[in-house]
mmCIF file with all atom_site columns, C-alpha atoms and ligand atoms in Angstrom:
data_model
loop_
_atom_site.group_PDB
_atom_site.id
_atom_site.type_symbol
_atom_site.label_atom_id
_atom_site.label_alt_id
_atom_site.label_comp_id
_atom_site.label_asym_id
_atom_site.label_entity_id
_atom_site.label_seq_id
_atom_site.pdbx_PDB_ins_code
_atom_site.Cartn_x
_atom_site.Cartn_y
_atom_site.Cartn_z
_atom_site.occupancy
_atom_site.B_iso_or_equiv
_atom_site.pdbx_formal_charge
_atom_site.auth_seq_id
_atom_site.auth_comp_id
_atom_site.auth_asym_id
_atom_site.auth_atom_id
_atom_site.pdbx_PDB_model_num
ATOM   1   C  CA  . MET A 1 1   ? -115.806 181.317 52.470 1.00 0.00 ? 69  MET A CA  1
ATOM   2   C  CA  . LYS A 1 2   ? -118.278 180.875 49.634 1.00 0.00 ? 70  LYS A CA  1
ATOM   3   C  CA  . LYS A 1 3   ? -120.845 179.369 51.977 1.00 0.00 ? 71  LYS A CA  1
ATOM   4   C  CA  . LEU A 1 4   ? -120.452 182.280 54.401 1.00 0.00 ? 72  LEU A CA  1
ATOM   5   C  CA  . PHE A 1 5   ? -121.199 184.811 51.627 1.00 0.00 ? 73  PHE A CA  1
ATOM   6   C  CA  . CYS A 1 6   ? -124.417 182.995 50.626 1.00 0.00 ? 74  CYS A CA  1
ATOM   7   C  CA  . SER A 1 7   ? -125.678 183.029 54.214 1.00 0.00 ? 75  SER A CA  1
ATOM   8   C  CA  . VAL A 1 8   ? -125.266 186.802 54.530 1.00 0.00 ? 76  VAL A CA  1
ATOM   9   C  CA  . THR A 1 9   ? -126.947 187.413 51.161 1.00 0.00 ? 77  THR A CA  1
ATOM   10  C  CA  . THR A 1 10  ? -129.969 185.350 52.238 1.00 0.00 ? 78  THR A CA  1
ATOM   11  C  CA  . GLY A 1 11  ? -130.321 187.403 55.417 1.00 0.00 ? 79  GLY A CA  1
ATOM   12  C  CA  . LEU A 1 12  ? -130.155 190.724 53.566 1.00 0.00 ? 80  LEU A CA  1
ATOM   13  C  CA  . ALA A 1 13  ? -132.688 189.559 50.986 1.00 0.00 ? 81  ALA A CA  1
ATOM   14  C  CA  . ILE A 1 14  ? -135.259 188.851 53.694 1.00 0.00 ? 82  ILE A CA  1
ATOM   15  C  CA  . ILE A 1 15  ? -134.735 192.258 55.311 1.00 0.00 ? 83  ILE A CA  1
ATOM   16  C  CA  . SER A 1 16  ? -135.119 194.095 51.992 1.00 0.00 ? 84  SER A CA  1
ATOM   17  C  CA  . LEU A 1 17  ? -138.698 192.743 51.683 1.00 0.00 ? 85  LEU A CA  1
ATOM   18  C  CA  . SER A 1 18  ? -139.653 195.493 54.159 1.00 0.00 ? 86  SER A CA  1
ATOM   19  C  CA  . SER A 1 19  ? -141.136 197.864 51.569 1.00 0.00 ? 87  SER A CA  1
ATOM   20  C  CA  . PHE A 1 20  ? -144.199 200.137 51.502 1.00 0.00 ? 88  PHE A CA  1
ATOM   21  C  CA  . ALA A 1 21  ? -147.521 198.551 50.698 1.00 0.00 ? 89  ALA A CA  1
ATOM   22  C  CA  . TYR A 1 22  ? -149.644 201.682 50.197 1.00 0.00 ? 90  TYR A CA  1
ATOM   23  C  CA  . ALA A 1 23  ? -148.752 205.297 49.418 1.00 0.00 ? 91  ALA A CA  1
ATOM   24  C  CA  . ASP A 1 24  ? -150.722 208.507 49.011 1.00 0.00 ? 92  ASP A CA  1
ATOM   25  C  CA  . PHE A 1 25  ? -149.642 212.105 48.453 1.00 0.00 ? 93  PHE A CA  1
ATOM   26  C  CA  . TYR A 1 26  ? -151.692 215.307 48.715 1.00 0.00 ? 94  TYR A CA  1
ATOM   27  C  CA  . ASP A 1 27  ? -150.392 218.698 47.542 1.00 0.00 ? 95  ASP A CA  1
ATOM   28  C  CA  . PHE A 1 28  ? -153.729 220.484 46.798 1.00 0.00 ? 96  PHE A CA  1
ATOM   29  C  CA  . GLU A 1 29  ? -152.275 221.909 43.568 1.00 0.00 ? 97  GLU A CA  1
ATOM   30  C  CA  . ALA A 1 30  ? -155.502 221.028 41.733 1.00 0.00 ? 98  ALA A CA  1
ATOM   31  C  CA  . GLY A 1 31  ? -157.087 223.880 43.712 1.00 0.00 ? 99  GLY A CA  1
ATOM   32  C  CA  . SER A 1 32  ? -159.443 221.653 45.687 1.00 0.00 ? 100 SER A CA  1
ATOM   33  C  CA  . ALA A 1 33  ? -159.268 219.031 48.414 1.00 0.00 ? 101 ALA A CA  1
ATOM   34  C  CA  . PRO A 1 34  ? -160.092 215.386 47.620 1.00 0.00 ? 102 PRO A CA  1
ATOM   35  C  CA  . ALA A 1 35  ? -163.213 213.945 49.296 1.00 0.00 ? 103 ALA A CA  1
ATOM   36  C  CA  . GLU A 1 36  ? -161.155 212.100 51.928 1.00 0.00 ? 104 GLU A CA  1
ATOM   37  C  CA  . ILE A 1 37  ? -159.714 215.350 53.381 1.00 0.00 ? 105 ILE A CA  1
ATOM   38  C  CA  . THR A 1 38  ? -162.091 217.700 55.187 1.00 0.00 ? 106 THR A CA  1
ATOM   39  C  CA  . GLY A 1 39  ? -162.122 220.527 57.729 1.00 0.00 ? 107 GLY A CA  1
ATOM   40  C  CA  . GLY A 1 40  ? -160.020 223.189 56.035 1.00 0.00 ? 108 GLY A CA  1
ATOM   41  C  CA  . THR A 1 41  ? -159.964 225.658 53.156 1.00 0.00 ? 109 THR A CA  1
ATOM   42  C  CA  . VAL A 1 42  ? -157.791 225.435 50.044 1.00 0.00 ? 110 VAL A CA  1
ATOM   43  C  CA  . THR A 1 43  ? -155.842 228.678 49.691 1.00 0.00 ? 111 THR A CA  1
ATOM   44  C  CA  . THR A 1 44  ? -152.792 230.338 48.162 1.00 0.00 ? 112 THR A CA  1
ATOM   45  C  CA  . THR A 1 45  ? -152.933 233.320 50.545 1.00 0.00 ? 113 THR A CA  1
ATOM   46  C  CA  . GLY A 1 46  ? -149.670 234.909 51.633 1.00 0.00 ? 114 GLY A CA  1
ATOM   47  C  CA  . GLY A 1 47  ? -146.060 234.040 50.961 1.00 0.00 ? 115 GLY A CA  1
ATOM   48  C  CA  . TYR A 1 48  ? -146.013 230.316 51.727 1.00 0.00 ? 116 TYR A CA  1
ATOM   49  C  CA  . SER A 1 49  ? -145.799 229.511 48.009 1.00 0.00 ? 117 SER A CA  1
ATOM   50  C  CA  . ALA A 1 50  ? -142.167 230.666 48.116 1.00 0.00 ? 118 ALA A CA  1
ATOM   51  C  CA  . HIS A 1 51  ? -141.477 227.943 50.692 1.00 0.00 ? 119 HIS A CA  1
ATOM   52  C  CA  . GLY A 1 52  ? -142.718 224.894 48.766 1.00 0.00 ? 120 GLY A CA  1
ATOM   53  C  CA  . PHE A 1 53  ? -146.405 225.114 49.643 1.00 0.00 ? 121 PHE A CA  1
ATOM   54  C  CA  . GLY A 1 54  ? -148.071 226.447 46.487 1.00 0.00 ? 122 GLY A CA  1
ATOM   55  C  CA  . THR A 1 55  ? -151.740 225.782 47.144 1.00 0.00 ? 123 THR A CA  1
ATOM   56  C  CA  . TYR A 1 56  ? -152.336 224.431 50.660 1.00 0.00 ? 124 TYR A CA  1
ATOM   57  C  CA  . PHE A 1 57  ? -155.011 223.539 53.230 1.00 0.00 ? 125 PHE A CA  1
ATOM   58  C  CA  . ASN A 1 58  ? -155.685 226.158 55.916 1.00 0.00 ? 126 ASN A CA  1
ATOM   59  C  CA  . TRP A 1 59  ? -157.413 225.631 59.278 1.00 0.00 ? 127 TRP A CA  1
ATOM   60  C  CA  . SER A 1 60  ? -158.645 228.462 61.488 1.00 0.00 ? 128 SER A CA  1
ATOM   61  C  CA  . GLY A 1 61  ? -160.898 226.714 63.956 1.00 0.00 ? 129 GLY A CA  1
ATOM   62  C  CA  . GLY A 1 62  ? -163.896 224.426 64.179 1.00 0.00 ? 130 GLY A CA  1
ATOM   63  C  CA  . ASN A 1 63  ? -163.520 220.756 63.358 1.00 0.00 ? 131 ASN A CA  1
ATOM   64  C  CA  . ALA A 1 64  ? -160.052 219.291 62.865 1.00 0.00 ? 132 ALA A CA  1
ATOM   65  C  CA  . ILE A 1 65  ? -158.575 218.680 59.432 1.00 0.00 ? 133 ILE A CA  1
ATOM   66  C  CA  . THR A 1 66  ? -159.112 214.958 58.887 1.00 0.00 ? 134 THR A CA  1
ATOM   67  C  CA  . LEU A 1 67  ? -157.906 212.440 56.319 1.00 0.00 ? 135 LEU A CA  1
ATOM   68  C  CA  . ASN A 1 68  ? -159.891 209.206 56.037 1.00 0.00 ? 136 ASN A CA  1
ATOM   69  C  CA  . LEU A 1 69  ? -158.381 206.294 54.097 1.00 0.00 ? 137 LEU A CA  1
ATOM   70  C  CA  . SER A 1 70  ? -159.605 202.736 53.606 1.00 0.00 ? 138 SER A CA  1
ATOM   71  C  CA  . SER A 1 71  ? -158.455 199.494 51.934 1.00 0.00 ? 139 SER A CA  1
ATOM   72  C  CA  . LEU A 1 72  ? -154.880 199.958 53.133 1.00 0.00 ? 140 LEU A CA  1
ATOM   73  C  CA  . GLY A 1 73  ? -154.162 196.237 52.996 1.00 0.00 ? 141 GLY A CA  1
ATOM   74  C  CA  . SER A 1 74  ? -151.734 194.348 55.185 1.00 0.00 ? 142 SER A CA  1
ATOM   75  C  CA  . HIS A 1 75  ? -149.206 196.503 57.050 1.00 0.00 ? 143 HIS A CA  1
ATOM   76  C  CA  . THR A 1 76  ? -147.547 196.811 60.447 1.00 0.00 ? 144 THR A CA  1
ATOM   77  C  CA  . THR A 1 77  ? -146.416 200.449 60.556 1.00 0.00 ? 145 THR A CA  1
ATOM   78  C  CA  . LEU A 1 78  ? -147.190 203.745 58.877 1.00 0.00 ? 146 LEU A CA  1
ATOM   79  C  CA  . ASP A 1 79  ? -145.106 206.794 57.947 1.00 0.00 ? 147 ASP A CA  1
ATOM   80  C  CA  . LEU A 1 80  ? -146.727 210.257 57.884 1.00 0.00 ? 148 LEU A CA  1
ATOM   81  C  CA  . GLU A 1 81  ? -144.909 213.326 56.593 1.00 0.00 ? 149 GLU A CA  1
ATOM   82  C  CA  . PHE A 1 82  ? -146.288 216.806 55.873 1.00 0.00 ? 150 PHE A CA  1
ATOM   83  C  CA  . ASP A 1 83  ? -145.378 220.470 55.719 1.00 0.00 ? 151 ASP A CA  1
ATOM   84  C  CA  . LEU A 1 84  ? -146.900 222.553 58.513 1.00 0.00 ? 152 LEU A CA  1
ATOM   85  C  CA  . ALA A 1 85  ? -147.546 226.305 58.399 1.00 0.00 ? 153 ALA A CA  1
ATOM   86  C  CA  . ILE A 1 86  ? -147.725 227.877 61.881 1.00 0.00 ? 154 ILE A CA  1
ATOM   87  C  CA  . ILE A 1 87  ? -149.637 231.076 61.150 1.00 0.00 ? 155 ILE A CA  1
ATOM   88  C  CA  . ASP A 1 88  ? -149.691 234.313 63.198 1.00 0.00 ? 156 ASP A CA  1
ATOM   89  C  CA  . SER A 1 89  ? -149.402 234.842 66.957 1.00 0.00 ? 157 SER A CA  1
ATOM   90  C  CA  . TRP A 1 90  ? -148.705 231.351 68.363 1.00 0.00 ? 158 TRP A CA  1
ATOM   91  C  CA  . ASP A 1 91  ? -147.449 231.764 71.947 1.00 0.00 ? 159 ASP A CA  1
ATOM   92  C  CA  . GLY A 1 92  ? -145.583 228.538 72.725 1.00 0.00 ? 160 GLY A CA  1
ATOM   93  C  CA  . SER A 1 93  ? -145.506 227.077 76.223 1.00 0.00 ? 161 SER A CA  1
ATOM   94  C  CA  . VAL A 1 94  ? -145.243 229.776 78.882 1.00 0.00 ? 162 VAL A CA  1
ATOM   95  C  CA  . THR A 1 95  ? -147.155 233.065 78.696 1.00 0.00 ? 163 THR A CA  1
ATOM   96  C  CA  . SER A 1 96  ? -150.595 234.232 79.808 1.00 0.00 ? 164 SER A CA  1
ATOM   97  C  CA  . VAL A 1 97  ? -151.891 233.254 76.341 1.00 0.00 ? 165 VAL A CA  1
ATOM   98  C  CA  . ALA A 1 98  ? -150.187 229.823 76.211 1.00 0.00 ? 166 ALA A CA  1
ATOM   99  C  CA  . PRO A 1 99  ? -149.879 226.889 75.809 1.00 0.00 ? 167 PRO A CA  1
ATOM   100 C  CA  . ASP A 1 100 ? -150.691 226.621 72.106 1.00 0.00 ? 168 ASP A CA  1
ATOM   101 C  CA  . TYR A 1 101 ? -150.504 222.984 71.026 1.00 0.00 ? 169 TYR A CA  1
ATOM   102 C  CA  . PHE A 1 102 ? -150.444 221.564 67.519 1.00 0.00 ? 170 PHE A CA  1
ATOM   103 C  CA  . ASN A 1 103 ? -151.697 217.964 67.505 1.00 0.00 ? 171 ASN A CA  1
ATOM   104 C  CA  . VAL A 1 104 ? -151.834 214.949 65.219 1.00 0.00 ? 172 VAL A CA  1
ATOM   105 C  CA  . THR A 1 105 ? -153.901 211.901 66.091 1.00 0.00 ? 173 THR A CA  1
ATOM   106 C  CA  . LEU A 1 106 ? -154.018 208.513 64.370 1.00 0.00 ? 174 LEU A CA  1
ATOM   107 C  CA  . ASP A 1 107 ? -157.386 206.781 64.871 1.00 0.00 ? 175 ASP A CA  1
ATOM   108 C  CA  . GLY A 1 108 ? -157.931 209.053 67.875 1.00 0.00 ? 176 GLY A CA  1
ATOM   109 C  CA  . ASN A 1 109 ? -154.563 208.294 69.488 1.00 0.00 ? 177 ASN A CA  1
ATOM   110 C  CA  . SER A 1 110 ? -152.059 211.136 69.873 1.00 0.00 ? 178 SER A CA  1
ATOM   111 C  CA  . VAL A 1 111 ? -148.900 210.690 67.768 1.00 0.00 ? 179 VAL A CA  1
ATOM   112 C  CA  . PHE A 1 112 ? -147.696 214.324 67.944 1.00 0.00 ? 180 PHE A CA  1
ATOM   113 C  CA  . GLN A 1 113 ? -148.330 217.162 70.414 1.00 0.00 ? 181 GLN A CA  1
ATOM   114 C  CA  . GLU A 1 114 ? -145.917 220.102 70.550 1.00 0.00 ? 182 GLU A CA  1
ATOM   115 C  CA  . THR A 1 115 ? -146.155 223.820 71.303 1.00 0.00 ? 183 THR A CA  1
ATOM   116 C  CA  . PHE A 1 116 ? -145.085 226.386 68.693 1.00 0.00 ? 184 PHE A CA  1
ATOM   117 C  CA  . ASP A 1 117 ? -144.157 230.039 69.223 1.00 0.00 ? 185 ASP A CA  1
ATOM   118 C  CA  . ASN A 1 118 ? -143.793 232.656 66.484 1.00 0.00 ? 186 ASN A CA  1
ATOM   119 C  CA  . PHE A 1 119 ? -142.153 235.185 68.859 1.00 0.00 ? 187 PHE A CA  1
ATOM   120 C  CA  . THR A 1 120 ? -139.189 233.083 70.058 1.00 0.00 ? 188 THR A CA  1
ATOM   121 C  CA  . THR A 1 121 ? -138.281 229.436 69.474 1.00 0.00 ? 189 THR A CA  1
ATOM   122 C  CA  . THR A 1 122 ? -136.950 229.158 73.040 1.00 0.00 ? 190 THR A CA  1
ATOM   123 C  CA  . ASP A 1 123 ? -140.558 229.107 74.288 1.00 0.00 ? 191 ASP A CA  1
ATOM   124 C  CA  . GLN A 1 124 ? -141.774 226.226 72.103 1.00 0.00 ? 192 GLN A CA  1
ATOM   125 C  CA  . SER A 1 125 ? -141.423 222.491 72.753 1.00 0.00 ? 193 SER A CA  1
ATOM   126 C  CA  . TYR A 1 126 ? -140.809 221.518 69.106 1.00 0.00 ? 194 TYR A CA  1
ATOM   127 C  CA  . THR A 1 127 ? -137.061 221.490 68.406 1.00 0.00 ? 195 THR A CA  1
ATOM   128 C  CA  . GLY A 1 128 ? -136.894 220.663 64.668 1.00 0.00 ? 196 GLY A CA  1
ATOM   129 C  CA  . SER A 1 129 ? -135.386 223.118 62.165 1.00 0.00 ? 197 SER A CA  1
ATOM   130 C  CA  . PRO A 1 130 ? -137.910 225.445 60.483 1.00 0.00 ? 198 PRO A CA  1
ATOM   131 C  CA  . ILE A 1 131 ? -138.436 225.849 56.737 1.00 0.00 ? 199 ILE A CA  1
ATOM   132 C  CA  . THR A 1 132 ? -138.985 229.557 57.464 1.00 0.00 ? 200 THR A CA  1
ATOM   133 C  CA  . TYR A 1 133 ? -139.124 231.570 60.698 1.00 0.00 ? 201 TYR A CA  1
ATOM   134 C  CA  . GLY A 1 134 ? -139.183 235.179 61.863 1.00 0.00 ? 202 GLY A CA  1
ATOM   135 C  CA  . SER A 1 135 ? -140.991 237.083 59.107 1.00 0.00 ? 203 SER A CA  1
ATOM   136 C  CA  . ASN A 1 136 ? -144.615 237.927 58.305 1.00 0.00 ? 204 ASN A CA  1
ATOM   137 C  CA  . ILE A 1 137 ? -145.569 235.935 55.216 1.00 0.00 ? 205 ILE A CA  1
ATOM   138 C  CA  . TYR A 1 138 ? -149.284 235.501 55.967 1.00 0.00 ? 206 TYR A CA  1
ATOM   139 C  CA  . LYS A 1 139 ? -152.086 238.070 56.090 1.00 0.00 ? 207 LYS A CA  1
ATOM   140 C  CA  . SER A 1 140 ? -151.982 239.553 59.617 1.00 0.00 ? 208 SER A CA  1
ATOM   141 C  CA  . GLY A 1 141 ? -149.034 241.476 61.069 1.00 0.00 ? 209 GLY A CA  1
ATOM   142 C  CA  . TRP A 1 142 ? -147.787 238.599 63.239 1.00 0.00 ? 210 TRP A CA  1
ATOM   143 C  CA  . ASN A 1 143 ? -144.754 236.634 62.146 1.00 0.00 ? 211 ASN A CA  1
ATOM   144 C  CA  . ASP A 1 144 ? -145.315 233.183 60.654 1.00 0.00 ? 212 ASP A CA  1
ATOM   145 C  CA  . SER A 1 145 ? -143.260 229.982 60.365 1.00 0.00 ? 213 SER A CA  1
ATOM   146 C  CA  . ALA A 1 146 ? -143.244 226.581 58.693 1.00 0.00 ? 214 ALA A CA  1
ATOM   147 C  CA  . TYR A 1 147 ? -141.797 223.131 59.399 1.00 0.00 ? 215 TYR A CA  1
ATOM   148 C  CA  . HIS A 1 148 ? -141.497 219.722 57.738 1.00 0.00 ? 216 HIS A CA  1
ATOM   149 C  CA  . ILE A 1 149 ? -142.917 217.155 60.164 1.00 0.00 ? 217 ILE A CA  1
ATOM   150 C  CA  . SER A 1 150 ? -141.837 213.519 59.802 1.00 0.00 ? 218 SER A CA  1
ATOM   151 C  CA  . LEU A 1 151 ? -143.547 210.812 61.867 1.00 0.00 ? 219 LEU A CA  1
ATOM   152 C  CA  . THR A 1 152 ? -142.183 207.414 60.889 1.00 0.00 ? 220 THR A CA  1
ATOM   153 C  CA  . GLY A 1 153 ? -142.709 203.889 62.137 1.00 0.00 ? 221 GLY A CA  1
ATOM   154 C  CA  . LEU A 1 154 ? -146.123 204.585 63.698 1.00 0.00 ? 222 LEU A CA  1
ATOM   155 C  CA  . THR A 1 155 ? -147.675 201.307 64.813 1.00 0.00 ? 223 THR A CA  1
ATOM   156 C  CA  . HIS A 1 156 ? -150.772 200.665 62.693 1.00 0.00 ? 224 HIS A CA  1
ATOM   157 C  CA  . SER A 1 157 ? -152.352 197.586 61.095 1.00 0.00 ? 225 SER A CA  1
ATOM   158 C  CA  . ALA A 1 158 ? -156.068 198.350 60.603 1.00 0.00 ? 226 ALA A CA  1
ATOM   159 C  CA  . ASP A 1 159 ? -157.435 198.362 57.042 1.00 0.00 ? 227 ASP A CA  1
ATOM   160 C  CA  . SER A 1 160 ? -158.667 201.959 57.413 1.00 0.00 ? 228 SER A CA  1
ATOM   161 C  CA  . LEU A 1 161 ? -157.342 205.031 59.209 1.00 0.00 ? 229 LEU A CA  1
ATOM   162 C  CA  . THR A 1 162 ? -158.308 208.515 60.304 1.00 0.00 ? 230 THR A CA  1
ATOM   163 C  CA  . ILE A 1 163 ? -155.576 211.125 60.699 1.00 0.00 ? 231 ILE A CA  1
ATOM   164 C  CA  . ALA A 1 164 ? -156.584 214.390 62.413 1.00 0.00 ? 232 ALA A CA  1
ATOM   165 C  CA  . TRP A 1 165 ? -154.639 217.677 62.593 1.00 0.00 ? 233 TRP A CA  1
ATOM   166 C  CA  . PHE A 1 166 ? -155.845 220.312 65.088 1.00 0.00 ? 234 PHE A CA  1
ATOM   167 C  CA  . ALA A 1 167 ? -154.709 222.955 67.583 1.00 0.00 ? 235 ALA A CA  1
ATOM   168 C  CA  . ASN A 1 168 ? -155.740 223.407 71.206 1.00 0.00 ? 236 ASN A CA  1
ATOM   169 C  CA  . GLY A 1 169 ? -154.443 224.338 74.655 1.00 0.00 ? 237 GLY A CA  1
ATOM   170 C  CA  . GLY A 1 170 ? -155.244 226.697 77.520 1.00 0.00 ? 238 GLY A CA  1
ATOM   171 C  CA  . GLY A 1 171 ? -153.878 229.675 75.570 1.00 0.00 ? 239 GLY A CA  1
ATOM   172 C  CA  . TRP A 1 172 ? -155.244 228.773 72.162 1.00 0.00 ? 240 TRP A CA  1
ATOM   173 C  CA  . GLN A 1 173 ? -156.909 231.882 70.675 1.00 0.00 ? 241 GLN A CA  1
ATOM   174 C  CA  . GLY A 1 174 ? -157.575 230.710 67.098 1.00 0.00 ? 242 GLY A CA  1
ATOM   175 C  CA  . GLY A 1 175 ? -159.474 232.664 64.466 1.00 0.00 ? 243 GLY A CA  1
ATOM   176 C  CA  . ASN A 1 176 ? -157.500 235.494 62.880 1.00 0.00 ? 244 ASN A CA  1
ATOM   177 C  CA  . ASP A 1 177 ? -155.025 235.358 65.786 1.00 0.00 ? 245 ASP A CA  1
ATOM   178 C  CA  . GLU A 1 178 ? -153.645 231.814 65.431 1.00 0.00 ? 246 GLU A CA  1
ATOM   179 C  CA  . SER A 1 179 ? -154.176 229.262 62.679 1.00 0.00 ? 247 SER A CA  1
ATOM   180 C  CA  . PHE A 1 180 ? -152.252 226.632 60.750 1.00 0.00 ? 248 PHE A CA  1
ATOM   181 C  CA  . ALA A 1 181 ? -152.131 224.879 57.384 1.00 0.00 ? 249 ALA A CA  1
ATOM   182 C  CA  . VAL A 1 182 ? -150.861 221.561 56.044 1.00 0.00 ? 250 VAL A CA  1
ATOM   183 C  CA  . ASP A 1 183 ? -149.478 220.634 52.614 1.00 0.00 ? 251 ASP A CA  1
ATOM   184 C  CA  . ASN A 1 184 ? -147.461 217.935 50.840 1.00 0.00 ? 252 ASN A CA  1
ATOM   185 C  CA  . ILE A 1 185 ? -148.992 215.177 52.952 1.00 0.00 ? 253 ILE A CA  1
ATOM   186 C  CA  . ASN A 1 186 ? -147.314 211.798 52.435 1.00 0.00 ? 254 ASN A CA  1
ATOM   187 C  CA  . VAL A 1 187 ? -148.783 208.570 53.833 1.00 0.00 ? 255 VAL A CA  1
ATOM   188 C  CA  . ASN A 1 188 ? -146.899 205.277 53.382 1.00 0.00 ? 256 ASN A CA  1
ATOM   189 C  CA  . THR A 1 189 ? -147.632 201.949 54.986 1.00 0.00 ? 257 THR A CA  1
ATOM   190 C  CA  . ASN A 1 190 ? -144.900 199.409 55.630 1.00 0.00 ? 258 ASN A CA  1
ATOM   191 C  CA  . ASN A 1 191 ? -145.224 195.665 55.795 1.00 0.00 ? 259 ASN A CA  1
ATOM   192 C  CA  . THR A 1 192 ? -142.279 194.270 57.688 1.00 0.00 ? 260 THR A CA  1
ATOM   193 C  CA  . PRO A 1 193 ? -142.242 190.449 57.642 1.00 0.00 ? 261 PRO A CA  1
ATOM   194 C  CA  . VAL A 1 194 ? -140.836 188.676 60.668 1.00 0.00 ? 262 VAL A CA  1
ATOM   195 C  CA  . PRO A 1 195 ? -137.878 186.566 59.432 1.00 0.00 ? 263 PRO A CA  1
ATOM   196 C  CA  . GLU A 1 196 ? -138.178 182.803 59.921 1.00 0.00 ? 264 GLU A CA  1
ATOM   197 C  CA  . PRO A 1 197 ? -136.139 181.549 62.913 1.00 0.00 ? 265 PRO A CA  1
ATOM   198 C  CA  . ALA A 1 198 ? -134.068 179.371 60.545 1.00 0.00 ? 266 ALA A CA  1
ATOM   199 C  CA  . THR A 1 199 ? -133.201 182.449 58.423 1.00 0.00 ? 267 THR A CA  1
ATOM   200 C  CA  . MET A 1 200 ? -132.221 184.448 61.507 1.00 0.00 ? 268 MET A CA  1
ATOM   201 C  CA  . LEU A 1 201 ? -129.999 181.558 62.604 1.00 0.00 ? 269 LEU A CA  1
ATOM   202 C  CA  . LEU A 1 202 ? -128.358 181.479 59.159 1.00 0.00 ? 270 LEU A CA  1
ATOM   203 C  CA  . PHE A 1 203 ? -127.920 185.282 59.187 1.00 0.00 ? 271 PHE A CA  1
ATOM   204 C  CA  . GLY A 1 204 ? -126.512 185.176 62.710 1.00 0.00 ? 272 GLY A CA  1
ATOM   205 C  CA  . THR A 1 205 ? -124.110 182.429 61.708 1.00 0.00 ? 273 THR A CA  1
ATOM   206 C  CA  . GLY A 1 206 ? -122.958 184.587 58.776 1.00 0.00 ? 274 GLY A CA  1
ATOM   207 C  CA  . LEU A 1 207 ? -122.277 187.579 61.015 1.00 0.00 ? 275 LEU A CA  1
ATOM   208 C  CA  . ALA A 1 208 ? -120.464 185.379 63.511 1.00 0.00 ? 276 ALA A CA  1
ATOM   209 C  CA  . GLY A 1 209 ? -118.369 184.046 60.633 1.00 0.00 ? 277 GLY A CA  1
ATOM   210 C  CA  . ILE A 1 210 ? -117.439 187.576 59.527 1.00 0.00 ? 278 ILE A CA  1
ATOM   211 C  CA  . ALA A 1 211 ? -116.522 188.502 63.096 1.00 0.00 ? 279 ALA A CA  1
ATOM   212 C  CA  . GLY A 1 212 ? -114.400 185.384 63.301 1.00 0.00 ? 280 GLY A CA  1
ATOM   213 C  CA  . LEU A 1 213 ? -112.582 186.190 60.061 1.00 0.00 ? 281 LEU A CA  1
ATOM   214 C  CA  . ARG A 1 214 ? -111.855 189.777 61.200 1.00 0.00 ? 282 ARG A CA  1
ATOM   215 C  CA  . SER A 1 215 ? -110.688 188.531 64.557 1.00 0.00 ? 283 SER A CA  1
ATOM   216 C  CA  . ARG A 1 216 ? -108.292 186.082 62.927 1.00 0.00 ? 284 ARG A CA  1
ATOM   217 C  CA  . ARG A 1 217 ? -106.939 188.721 60.522 1.00 0.00 ? 285 ARG A CA  1
ATOM   218 C  CA  . LYS A 1 218 ? -106.165 191.078 63.415 1.00 0.00 ? 286 LYS A CA  1
ATOM   219 C  CA  . LYS A 1 219 ? -103.936 188.452 64.881 1.00 0.00 ? 287 LYS A CA  1
HETATM 220 CA CA1 . LIG B 2 .   ? -149.326 222.556 47.738 1.00 0.00 ? 116 LIG B CA1 1
HETATM 221 CA CA1 . LIG B 2 .   ? -148.728 236.736 59.723 1.00 0.00 ? 117 LIG B CA1 1
HETATM 222 CA CA1 . LIG B 2 .   ? -152.192 231.735 72.255 1.00 0.00 ? 118 LIG B CA1 1
#
């Protein structure tokens, strides 16, 4: 029994080594964007401050918002979380002025592409719960919305990265008609070691032992 307990503890200890190796957070509350984030405008316009945004980074066309990081060190996956403001007359998936896509790319590869609609959620592809929806909190008369986007476990191991946020699509109108903003950007890298075969065998033996004990107790 004592030996069994030690085996399980060893297995859990190896798994718990899966911790973040690099972390960065951007909330723009200093009133400016750091050099590694470009393509948008720092603003406090409208009512987004009441929804956890404070100062945030607004995009209304042109080049994408990009974040460039380097010296990330060893890692196997990456987690990206951020708050997203969907501003003004986004038209979702199916109208004469749609689709309107919001995109995120990681080193040029798409990791998120969904349509958003500020008239009805039934016409957008994104199904997550909004932070706010159905009222006009930004400058023009169109309703606005916001979401917390969580992209975890993205495969990535390069020492540097470029994350890009942008909108496009056949119905994308941009300018004062459709725009977006990002805030509270969280980037974590994870370094998950592959357990040694001997450790996995020990861990597996421990689990088998537990199963055996439970099986015997049932009888
Ligand atoms: Ca902020
Ligand atoms: Ca608005
Ligand atoms: Ca549109």
